[in-house]
Structures are given as C-alpha cells and as structure tokens.
GROMACS .gro file of C-alpha atoms in nm:
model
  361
    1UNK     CA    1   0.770   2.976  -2.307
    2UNK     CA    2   0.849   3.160  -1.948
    3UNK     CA    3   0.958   2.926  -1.687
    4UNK     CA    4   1.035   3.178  -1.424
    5UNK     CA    5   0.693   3.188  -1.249
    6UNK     CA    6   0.766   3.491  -0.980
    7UNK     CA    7   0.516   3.636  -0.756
    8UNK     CA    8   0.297   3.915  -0.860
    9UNK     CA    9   0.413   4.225  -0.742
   10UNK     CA   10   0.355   4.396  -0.450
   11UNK     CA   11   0.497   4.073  -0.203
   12UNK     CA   12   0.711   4.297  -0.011
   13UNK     CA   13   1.081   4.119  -0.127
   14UNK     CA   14   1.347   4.296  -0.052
   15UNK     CA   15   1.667   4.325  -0.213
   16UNK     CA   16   1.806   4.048   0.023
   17UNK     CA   17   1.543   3.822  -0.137
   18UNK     CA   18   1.687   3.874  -0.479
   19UNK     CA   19   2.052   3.828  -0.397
   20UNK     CA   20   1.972   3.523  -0.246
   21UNK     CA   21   1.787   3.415  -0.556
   22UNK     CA   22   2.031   3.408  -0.822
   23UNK     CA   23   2.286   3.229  -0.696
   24UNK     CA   24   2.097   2.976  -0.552
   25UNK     CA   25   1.895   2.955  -0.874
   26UNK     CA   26   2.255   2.902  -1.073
   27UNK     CA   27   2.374   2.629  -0.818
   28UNK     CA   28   2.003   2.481  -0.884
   29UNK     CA   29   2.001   2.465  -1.228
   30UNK     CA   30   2.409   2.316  -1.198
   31UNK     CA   31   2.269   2.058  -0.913
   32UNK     CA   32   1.931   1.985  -0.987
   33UNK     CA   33   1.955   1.937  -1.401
   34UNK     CA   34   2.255   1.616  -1.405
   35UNK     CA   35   2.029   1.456  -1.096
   36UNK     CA   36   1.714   1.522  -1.327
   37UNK     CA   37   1.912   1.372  -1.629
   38UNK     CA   38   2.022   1.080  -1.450
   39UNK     CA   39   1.650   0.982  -1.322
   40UNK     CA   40   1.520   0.966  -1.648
   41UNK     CA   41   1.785   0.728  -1.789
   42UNK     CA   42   1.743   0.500  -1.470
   43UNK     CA   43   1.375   0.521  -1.498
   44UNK     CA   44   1.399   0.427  -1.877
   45UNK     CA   45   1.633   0.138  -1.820
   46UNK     CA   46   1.407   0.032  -1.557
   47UNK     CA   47   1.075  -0.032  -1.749
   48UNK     CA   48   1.346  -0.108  -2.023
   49UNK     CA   49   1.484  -0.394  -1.831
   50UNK     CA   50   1.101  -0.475  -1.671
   51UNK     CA   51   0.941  -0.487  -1.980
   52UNK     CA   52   1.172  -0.688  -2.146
   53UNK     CA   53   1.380  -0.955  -1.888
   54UNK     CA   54   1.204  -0.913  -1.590
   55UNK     CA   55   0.833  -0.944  -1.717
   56UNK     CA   56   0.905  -1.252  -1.932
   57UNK     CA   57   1.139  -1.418  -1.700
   58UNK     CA   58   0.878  -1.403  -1.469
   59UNK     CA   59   0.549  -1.506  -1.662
   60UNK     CA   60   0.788  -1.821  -1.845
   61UNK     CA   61   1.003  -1.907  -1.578
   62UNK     CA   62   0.925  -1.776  -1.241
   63UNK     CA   63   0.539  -1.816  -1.267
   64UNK     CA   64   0.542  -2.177  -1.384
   65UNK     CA   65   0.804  -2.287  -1.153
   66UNK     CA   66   0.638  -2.138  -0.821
   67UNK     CA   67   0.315  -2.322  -0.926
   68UNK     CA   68   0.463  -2.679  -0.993
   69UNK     CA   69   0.652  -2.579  -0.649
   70UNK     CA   70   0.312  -2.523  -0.505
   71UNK     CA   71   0.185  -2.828  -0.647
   72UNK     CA   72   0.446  -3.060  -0.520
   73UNK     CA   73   0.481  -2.923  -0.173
   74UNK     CA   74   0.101  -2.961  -0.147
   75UNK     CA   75   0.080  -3.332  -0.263
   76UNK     CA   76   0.349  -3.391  -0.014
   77UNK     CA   77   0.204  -3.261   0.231
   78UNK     CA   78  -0.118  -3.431   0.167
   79UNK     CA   79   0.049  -3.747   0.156
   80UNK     CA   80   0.195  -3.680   0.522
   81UNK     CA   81  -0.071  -3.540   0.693
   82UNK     CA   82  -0.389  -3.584   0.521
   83UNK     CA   83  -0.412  -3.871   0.335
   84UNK     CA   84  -0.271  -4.145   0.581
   85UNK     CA   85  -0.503  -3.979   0.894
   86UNK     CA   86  -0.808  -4.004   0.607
   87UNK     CA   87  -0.719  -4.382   0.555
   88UNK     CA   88  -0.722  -4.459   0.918
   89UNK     CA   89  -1.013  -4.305   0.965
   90UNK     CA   90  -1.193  -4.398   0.721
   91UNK     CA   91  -1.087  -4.777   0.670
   92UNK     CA   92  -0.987  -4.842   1.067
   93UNK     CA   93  -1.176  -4.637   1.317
   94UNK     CA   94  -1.506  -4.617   1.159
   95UNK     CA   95  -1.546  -4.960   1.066
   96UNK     CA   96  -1.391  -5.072   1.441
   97UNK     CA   97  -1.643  -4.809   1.585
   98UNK     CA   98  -1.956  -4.971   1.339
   99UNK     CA   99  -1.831  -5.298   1.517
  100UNK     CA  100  -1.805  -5.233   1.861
  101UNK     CA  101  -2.149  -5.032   1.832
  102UNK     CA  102  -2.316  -5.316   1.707
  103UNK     CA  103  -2.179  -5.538   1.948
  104UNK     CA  104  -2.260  -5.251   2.268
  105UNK     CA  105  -2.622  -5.250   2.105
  106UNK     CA  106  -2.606  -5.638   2.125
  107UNK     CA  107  -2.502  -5.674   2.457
  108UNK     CA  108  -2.753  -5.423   2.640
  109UNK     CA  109  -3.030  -5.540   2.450
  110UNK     CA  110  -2.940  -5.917   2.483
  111UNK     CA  111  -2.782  -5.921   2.861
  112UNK     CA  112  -2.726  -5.606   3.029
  113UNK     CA  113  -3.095  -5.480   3.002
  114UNK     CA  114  -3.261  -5.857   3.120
  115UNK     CA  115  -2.993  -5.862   3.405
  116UNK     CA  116  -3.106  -5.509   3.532
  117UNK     CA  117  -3.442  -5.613   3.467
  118UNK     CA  118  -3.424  -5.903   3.677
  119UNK     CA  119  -3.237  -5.759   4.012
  120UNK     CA  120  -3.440  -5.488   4.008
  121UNK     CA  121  -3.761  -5.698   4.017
  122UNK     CA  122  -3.608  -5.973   4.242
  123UNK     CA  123  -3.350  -5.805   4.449
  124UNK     CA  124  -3.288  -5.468   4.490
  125UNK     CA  125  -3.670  -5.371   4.524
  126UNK     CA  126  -3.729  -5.607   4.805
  127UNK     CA  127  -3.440  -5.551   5.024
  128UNK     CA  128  -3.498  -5.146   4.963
  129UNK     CA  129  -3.796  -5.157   5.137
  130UNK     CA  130  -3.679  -5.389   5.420
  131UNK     CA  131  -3.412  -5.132   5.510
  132UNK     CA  132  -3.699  -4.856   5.446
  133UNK     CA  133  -3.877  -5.024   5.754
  134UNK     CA  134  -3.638  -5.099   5.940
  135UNK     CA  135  -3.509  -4.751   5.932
  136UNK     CA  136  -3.834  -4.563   6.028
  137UNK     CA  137  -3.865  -4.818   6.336
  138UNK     CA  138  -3.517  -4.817   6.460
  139UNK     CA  139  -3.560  -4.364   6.380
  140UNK     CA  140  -3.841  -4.375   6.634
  141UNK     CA  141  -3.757  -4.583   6.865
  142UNK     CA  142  -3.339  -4.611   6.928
  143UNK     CA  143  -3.251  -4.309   6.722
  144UNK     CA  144  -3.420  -4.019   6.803
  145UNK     CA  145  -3.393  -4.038   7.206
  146UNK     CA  146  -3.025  -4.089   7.154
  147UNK     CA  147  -2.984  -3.823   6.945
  148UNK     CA  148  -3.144  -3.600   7.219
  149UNK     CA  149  -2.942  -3.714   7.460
  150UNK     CA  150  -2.618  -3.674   7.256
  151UNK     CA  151  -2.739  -3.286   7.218
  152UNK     CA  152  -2.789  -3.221   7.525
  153UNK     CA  153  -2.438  -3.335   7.647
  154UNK     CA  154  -2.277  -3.179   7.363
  155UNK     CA  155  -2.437  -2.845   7.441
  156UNK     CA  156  -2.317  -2.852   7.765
  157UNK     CA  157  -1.973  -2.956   7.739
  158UNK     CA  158  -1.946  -2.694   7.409
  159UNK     CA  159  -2.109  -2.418   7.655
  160UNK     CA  160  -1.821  -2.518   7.897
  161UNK     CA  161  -1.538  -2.565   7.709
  162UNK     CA  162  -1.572  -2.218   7.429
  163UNK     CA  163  -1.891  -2.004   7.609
  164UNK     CA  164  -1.908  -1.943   7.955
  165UNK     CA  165  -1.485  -1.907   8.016
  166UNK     CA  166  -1.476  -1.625   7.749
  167UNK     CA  167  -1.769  -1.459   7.910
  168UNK     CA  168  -1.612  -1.452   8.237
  169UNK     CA  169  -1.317  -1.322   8.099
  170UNK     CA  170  -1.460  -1.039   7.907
  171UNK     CA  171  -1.698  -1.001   8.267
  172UNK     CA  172  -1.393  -0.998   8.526
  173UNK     CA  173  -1.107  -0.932   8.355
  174UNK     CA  174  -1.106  -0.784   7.985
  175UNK     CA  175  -1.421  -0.515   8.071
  176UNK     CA  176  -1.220  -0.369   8.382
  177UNK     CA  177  -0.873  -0.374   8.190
  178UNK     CA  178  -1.032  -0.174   7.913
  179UNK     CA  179  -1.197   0.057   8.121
  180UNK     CA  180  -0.915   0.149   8.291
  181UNK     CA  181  -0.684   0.184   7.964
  182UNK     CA  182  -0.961   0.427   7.808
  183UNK     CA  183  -0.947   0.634   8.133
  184UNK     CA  184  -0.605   0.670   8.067
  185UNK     CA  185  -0.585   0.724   7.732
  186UNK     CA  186  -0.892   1.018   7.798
  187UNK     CA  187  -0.620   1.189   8.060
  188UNK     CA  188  -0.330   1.174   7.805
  189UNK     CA  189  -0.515   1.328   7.492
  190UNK     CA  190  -0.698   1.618   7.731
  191UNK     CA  191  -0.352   1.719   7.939
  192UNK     CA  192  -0.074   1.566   7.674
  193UNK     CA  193  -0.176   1.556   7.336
  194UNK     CA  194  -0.409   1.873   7.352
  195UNK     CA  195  -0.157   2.122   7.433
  196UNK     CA  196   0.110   1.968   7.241
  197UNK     CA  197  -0.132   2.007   6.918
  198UNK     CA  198  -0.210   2.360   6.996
  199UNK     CA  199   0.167   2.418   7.035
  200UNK     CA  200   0.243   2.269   6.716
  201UNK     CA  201  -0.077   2.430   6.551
  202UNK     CA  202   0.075   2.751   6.668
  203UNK     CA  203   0.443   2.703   6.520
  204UNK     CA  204   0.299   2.553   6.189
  205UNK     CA  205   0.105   2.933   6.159
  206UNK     CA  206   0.376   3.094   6.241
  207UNK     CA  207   0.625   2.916   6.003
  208UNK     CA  208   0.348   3.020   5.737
  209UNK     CA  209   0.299   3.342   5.798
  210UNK     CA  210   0.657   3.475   5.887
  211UNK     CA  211   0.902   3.237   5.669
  212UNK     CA  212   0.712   3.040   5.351
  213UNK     CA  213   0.463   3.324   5.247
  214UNK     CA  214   0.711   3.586   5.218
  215UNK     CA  215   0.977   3.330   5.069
  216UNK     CA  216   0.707   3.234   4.801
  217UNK     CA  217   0.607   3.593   4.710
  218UNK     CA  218   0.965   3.632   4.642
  219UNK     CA  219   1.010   3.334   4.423
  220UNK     CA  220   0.662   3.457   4.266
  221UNK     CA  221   0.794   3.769   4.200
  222UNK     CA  222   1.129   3.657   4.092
  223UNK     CA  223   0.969   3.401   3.804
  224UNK     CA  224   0.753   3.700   3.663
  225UNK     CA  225   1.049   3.934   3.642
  226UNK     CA  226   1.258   3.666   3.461
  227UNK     CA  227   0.951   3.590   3.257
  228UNK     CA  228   0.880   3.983   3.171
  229UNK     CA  229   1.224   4.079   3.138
  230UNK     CA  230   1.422   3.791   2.985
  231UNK     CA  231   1.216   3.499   2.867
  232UNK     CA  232   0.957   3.679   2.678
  233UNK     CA  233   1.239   3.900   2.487
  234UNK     CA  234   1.436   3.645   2.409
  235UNK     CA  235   1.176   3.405   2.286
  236UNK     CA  236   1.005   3.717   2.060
  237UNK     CA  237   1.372   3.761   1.940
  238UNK     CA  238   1.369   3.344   1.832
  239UNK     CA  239   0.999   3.402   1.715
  240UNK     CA  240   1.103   3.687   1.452
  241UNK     CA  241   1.444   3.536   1.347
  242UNK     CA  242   1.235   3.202   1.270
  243UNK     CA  243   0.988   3.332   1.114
  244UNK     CA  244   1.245   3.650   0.883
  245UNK     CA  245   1.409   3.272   0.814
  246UNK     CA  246   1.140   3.079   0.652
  247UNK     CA  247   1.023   3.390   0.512
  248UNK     CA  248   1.337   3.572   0.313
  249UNK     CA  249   1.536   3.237   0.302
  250UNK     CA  250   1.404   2.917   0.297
  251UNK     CA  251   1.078   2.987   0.092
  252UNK     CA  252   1.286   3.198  -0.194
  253UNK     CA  253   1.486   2.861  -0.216
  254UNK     CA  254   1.221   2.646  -0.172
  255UNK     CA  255   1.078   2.840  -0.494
  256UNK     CA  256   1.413   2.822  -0.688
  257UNK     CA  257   1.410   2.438  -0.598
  258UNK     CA  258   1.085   2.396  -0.727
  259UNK     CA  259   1.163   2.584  -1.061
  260UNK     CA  260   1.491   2.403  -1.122
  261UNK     CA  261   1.323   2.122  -1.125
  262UNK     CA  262   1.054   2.209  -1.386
  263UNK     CA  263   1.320   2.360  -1.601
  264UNK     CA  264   1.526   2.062  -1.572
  265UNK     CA  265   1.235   1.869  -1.668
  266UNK     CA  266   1.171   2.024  -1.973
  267UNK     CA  267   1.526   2.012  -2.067
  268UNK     CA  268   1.537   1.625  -2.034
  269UNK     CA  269   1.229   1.639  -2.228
  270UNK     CA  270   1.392   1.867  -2.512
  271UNK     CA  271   1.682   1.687  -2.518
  272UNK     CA  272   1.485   1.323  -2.502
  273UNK     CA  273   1.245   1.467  -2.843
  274UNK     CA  274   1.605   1.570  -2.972
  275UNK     CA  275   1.744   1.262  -2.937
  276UNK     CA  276   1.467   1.088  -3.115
  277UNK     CA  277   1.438   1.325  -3.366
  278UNK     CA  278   1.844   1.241  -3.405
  279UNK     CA  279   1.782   0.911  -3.425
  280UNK     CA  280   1.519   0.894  -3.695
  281UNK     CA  281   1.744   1.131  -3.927
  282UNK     CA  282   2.070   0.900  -3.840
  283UNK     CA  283   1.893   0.615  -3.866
  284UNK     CA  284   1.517   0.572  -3.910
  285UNK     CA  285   1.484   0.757  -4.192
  286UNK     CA  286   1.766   0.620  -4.392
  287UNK     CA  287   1.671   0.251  -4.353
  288UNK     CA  288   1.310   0.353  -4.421
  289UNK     CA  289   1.472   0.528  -4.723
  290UNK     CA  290   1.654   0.199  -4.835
  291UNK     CA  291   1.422  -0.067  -4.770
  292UNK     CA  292   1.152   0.150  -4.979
  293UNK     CA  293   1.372   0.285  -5.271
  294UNK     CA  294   1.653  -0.016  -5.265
  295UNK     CA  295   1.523  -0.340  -5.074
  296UNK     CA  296   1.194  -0.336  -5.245
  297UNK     CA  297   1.260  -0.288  -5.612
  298UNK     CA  298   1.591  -0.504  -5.554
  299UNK     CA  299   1.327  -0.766  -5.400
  300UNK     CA  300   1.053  -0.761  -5.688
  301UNK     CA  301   1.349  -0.755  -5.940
  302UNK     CA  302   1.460  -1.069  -5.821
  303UNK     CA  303   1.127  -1.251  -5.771
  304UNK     CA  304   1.073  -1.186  -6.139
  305UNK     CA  305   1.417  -1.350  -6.229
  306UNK     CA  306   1.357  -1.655  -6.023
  307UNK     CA  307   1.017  -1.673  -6.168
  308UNK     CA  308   1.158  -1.687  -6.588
  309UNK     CA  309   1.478  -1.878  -6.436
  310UNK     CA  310   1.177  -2.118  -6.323
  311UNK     CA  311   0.962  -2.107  -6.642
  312UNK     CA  312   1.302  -2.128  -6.824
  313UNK     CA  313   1.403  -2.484  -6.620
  314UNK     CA  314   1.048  -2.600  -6.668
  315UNK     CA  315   1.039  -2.541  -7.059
  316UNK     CA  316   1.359  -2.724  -7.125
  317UNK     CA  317   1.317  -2.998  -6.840
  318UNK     CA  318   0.980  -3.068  -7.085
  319UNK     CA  319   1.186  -3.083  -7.460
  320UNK     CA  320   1.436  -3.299  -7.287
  321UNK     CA  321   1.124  -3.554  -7.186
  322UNK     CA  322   0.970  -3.505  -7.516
  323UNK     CA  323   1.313  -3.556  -7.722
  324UNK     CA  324   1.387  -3.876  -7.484
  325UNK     CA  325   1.027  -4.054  -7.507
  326UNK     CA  326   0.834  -3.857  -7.758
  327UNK     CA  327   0.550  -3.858  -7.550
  328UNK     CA  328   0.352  -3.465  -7.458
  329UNK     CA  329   0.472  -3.385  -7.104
  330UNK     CA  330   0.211  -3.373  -6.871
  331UNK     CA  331   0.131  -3.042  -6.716
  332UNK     CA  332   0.133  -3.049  -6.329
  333UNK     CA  333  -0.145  -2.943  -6.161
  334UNK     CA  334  -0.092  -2.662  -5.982
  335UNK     CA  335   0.036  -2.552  -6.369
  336UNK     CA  336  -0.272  -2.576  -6.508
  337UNK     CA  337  -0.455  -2.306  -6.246
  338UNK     CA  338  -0.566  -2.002  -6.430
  339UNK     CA  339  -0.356  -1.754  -6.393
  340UNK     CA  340  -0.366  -1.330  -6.460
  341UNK     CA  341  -0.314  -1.306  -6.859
  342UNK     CA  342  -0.416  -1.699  -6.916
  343UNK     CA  343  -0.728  -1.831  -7.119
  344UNK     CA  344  -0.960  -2.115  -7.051
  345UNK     CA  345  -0.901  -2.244  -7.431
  346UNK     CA  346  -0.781  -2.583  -7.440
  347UNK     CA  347  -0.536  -2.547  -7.733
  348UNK     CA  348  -0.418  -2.198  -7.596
  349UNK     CA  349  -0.097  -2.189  -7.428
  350UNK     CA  350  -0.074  -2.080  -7.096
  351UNK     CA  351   0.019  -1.686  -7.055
  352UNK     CA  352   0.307  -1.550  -6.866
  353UNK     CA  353   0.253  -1.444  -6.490
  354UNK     CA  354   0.194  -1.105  -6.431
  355UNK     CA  355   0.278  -0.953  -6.120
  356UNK     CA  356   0.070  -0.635  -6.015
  357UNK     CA  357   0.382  -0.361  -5.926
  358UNK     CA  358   0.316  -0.272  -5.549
  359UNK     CA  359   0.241   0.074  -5.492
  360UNK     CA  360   0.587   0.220  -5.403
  361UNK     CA  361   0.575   0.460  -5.138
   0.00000   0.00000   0.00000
C-alpha cells in the first residue's frame, strides 16, 4: 500500500522542494500522528460516554423532568393569568353586560323613544318653524340693509387704515428711493466691480499659466517616475517572492500536512484492528473457549445431578409415606406429564428424563 502520493513528473520541483520535504515530512509524521492518536481516543470516549450516560440520563431523567417542569409552570401560569381573567369574564362581565343590555333595550323602547317621539311632535317642530319665519322676515327686512351698511364702512375704514397709506408710500417714497439705489448700484458694477473682475480674471490666468501648470506637470512627472522606477519594481519583486513562497514552500508543506495526516490515520486504524484483534486473543477467545468447552458441559453435568438428586428425594420421600400410612402415594400432576422415554400404559412406570445433549460448538 503506497501512501506517498507525489506529483507526476515533469512539475518543475527543484531540489529546494525536496529538502524542504523531508524534514518537514519527519516533524509531520512526529507532530501530526500523537494529535491523530489522541482524537480518536477522545472521539471514542465521547460517543462512549454519549451513548451510554449522557443518552440515558437524558431520555430517563432530563426528558421527563423538563416536561413535568413544563407542565407545572404552564398550569401556574394558567391559574394567574388565564383562568381568573376567563372567570371574570365569563361569570361577571357578560352576564352584567346581558343585564344592562336588556335594561338599555328596555328603557329606549319603553321611555326614551315615546319621550323623543313626543317633543318632536309637540315641541321642537313647532318652535323650528317659528324661528324659520321669523328669520327670513327679520333677513329681509333688518338684516340685509345693515349688513350693507356695515360693508360699506368697513371697506372704507380697511381701505384707509392697510391700502391707500402703503400705496402712497411705495408712490412717493419707496419707488424714488429704489430708483435711485439701482442707479447707483448700475455706476458701481460698470466703473468698480467691472474692472476689478477683469483685474482679478487677469491674475487668476496668470497664476495658472505661470505657477500651478508647471508645478503640476512636475508633480505629474514626479509620481510617474516614482511609479516606473520604484513602485512597480518593488511591487514585481513582492509579486514573485509571494508567489516562489506559496509555490516551493507552503504548498510542498501543505502536501506533507495532508499526507501525515492520512498516514496517521491509517496507523490509528492499524493499531485500533490490532488492538481488537489483541483483545479477542487475550480475552475473547479464551472466555468463548471456557464457557463452550468448561461452563457448558460443567452446566449440563450438573443439571443432570440435580435432576437424579431430585428423582432420588422424590422416591424415598414416597417409601417413607407408604411405610408410615400404607397407603400408594399419589403422583403429582405435573409428574404424571408424558415425558421423552415414558409410555401411556397405566401399570408402566414412568421412564427416566432424557435430556437431548446440545450441539457443542
């Protein structure tokens, strides 16, 4: 069985490659194999100790006991917030509610509908349409002329208190004011502002063209050359060494890793079958061996002498009785059940048990 998988030829490793390989592959196998030993005993003892303590504790003990838990918690709370709110409202509101229903249906029906009834009819209906008349005569007649009146004077006192002051101050002295401020503000921007902007226009271009584009050209050309000449180099240089790592280093051990841990594998598994195999010689086989060839016979050996000691006890315990009251002992029942070697004769004594030998392994 190979466990060294390599790479077909032809990959292009080096002799650095190889160097590199061994060693690690030794410190591997020294590292990886006790760490691979020790996870398989852990992981043992762990369904070990599941299947055995953890699994029953929990379907006997835990199991039941978080469900009678649940149970009690959940009557309790049923009995302190569900069951005395279902009581009230089911033997206290709704039959108050039923009641005072009954007795709203009673009184509308019985007084408040009649009483309506009757000041509508009587009342209400009467004195709505003496106001009605009274209010289209007194509309006509009082109300509408004084209501003229009253808008006539208010639109002349509103004209004269908030119209015709603001429009003679716009007319006499807000129009001329702002004529004369846009007059001046028309001489500042044409003989002030003008050739200030074209002055500053004029430096701003110069600025540009004599100080910041040559001063960014130079930084332009300065960020290429460090770019071309140093950044680029150096950052092929990490590039390669990155790469000439991965390749010739970490993916040789990476492989060596990888195999360890198959080989250790198969060595806990060899030495796991071993064990067993161990185990059956030092001890499976040899109590197999002695329960078969020893316990067995020993077992049948003894049945057979209990079963004459038996017959023996019986025989005498029935010429005692027959000495003492000279009277045929009766044969129990379960005595009398045909056995192998008996006969259904009456005066034919019953035949010895025979017991078939058991096929010995």
């Amino acid at each position: 069985m190979e466990t060294d998988k390599r790479p077909p030829a032809g990959g292009g490793d080096g002799c650095l490659v190889g160097v590199i390989r061994i060693p690690v592959k030794i410190v591997a196998v020294l590292v990886v194999l006790p760490v691979r030993v020790v996870w398989e005993l852990l992981v043992a003892g762990a369904r070990a100790v599941h299947r055995h303590v953890l699994g029953p504790l929990y379907v006997h003990v835990v199991e039941p006991l978080l469900r009678a838990l649940g149970w009690l918690l959940t009557t309790l709370l049923k009995l302190v917030f569900v069951w005395p709110w279902v009581g009230l409202w089911r033997y206290v509101l709704v039959p108050v509610g039923q009641g005072l229903a009954w007795v709203g249906r009673g009184l509308y029906g019985q007084v408040l509908a009649p009483a309506g009834r009757f000041l509508t009819a009587c009342v209400l209906r009467p004195l709505g349409e003496a106001l009605a008349w009274l209010g289209r005569g007194g509309m006509r007649y009082l109300l509408a002329p004084l209501a003229k009146g009253v808008t006539w004077i208010g639109w002349v006192l509103g004209m004269s208190l908030f119209v015709w002051p603001w429009v003679a101050l716009w007319r006499y002295v807000l129009a001329p004011v702002g004529r004369g401020i846009a007059w001046l503000a028309a001489a500042v921007y044409r003989y002030v502002l003008t050739p200030v902007g074209h002055g500053l226009v004029w430096l701003a271009a110069a600025v540009f063209r004599y100080l910041l584009r040559p001063v960014g050209r130079g930084l332009v050309w300065l960020v290429v050359a460090l770019y071309r000449y140093l950044l680029r180099p150096v950052g092929l240089g990490l590039v390669w060494l990155v790469v000439a790592l991965y390749r010739y280093v970490l993916t040789p051990v990476g492989q060596v890793l990888v195999w360890a841990w198959h080989v250790a594998g198969r060595i806990v598994g060899a030495l796991w079958r071993g064990l067993k195999r161990v185990g059956w010689v030092l001890v499976g086989w040899p109590a197999s061996w002695a329960y078969r060839h020893v316990l067995t016979p020993v077992g049948h050996a003894a049945r057979e002498v209990w079963r004459t000691g038996r017959a023996a006890v019986r025989e005498a315990r029935a010429t005692v009785r027959r000495a003492l009251f000279g009277t045929p002992p009766v044969e129990p029942a379960r005595s009398r059940a045909r056995t192998l070697g008996s006969t259904t004769a009456a005066d034919a004594a019953p035949a010895d048990e025979i017991s078939l030998p058991r096929r010995q392994g």
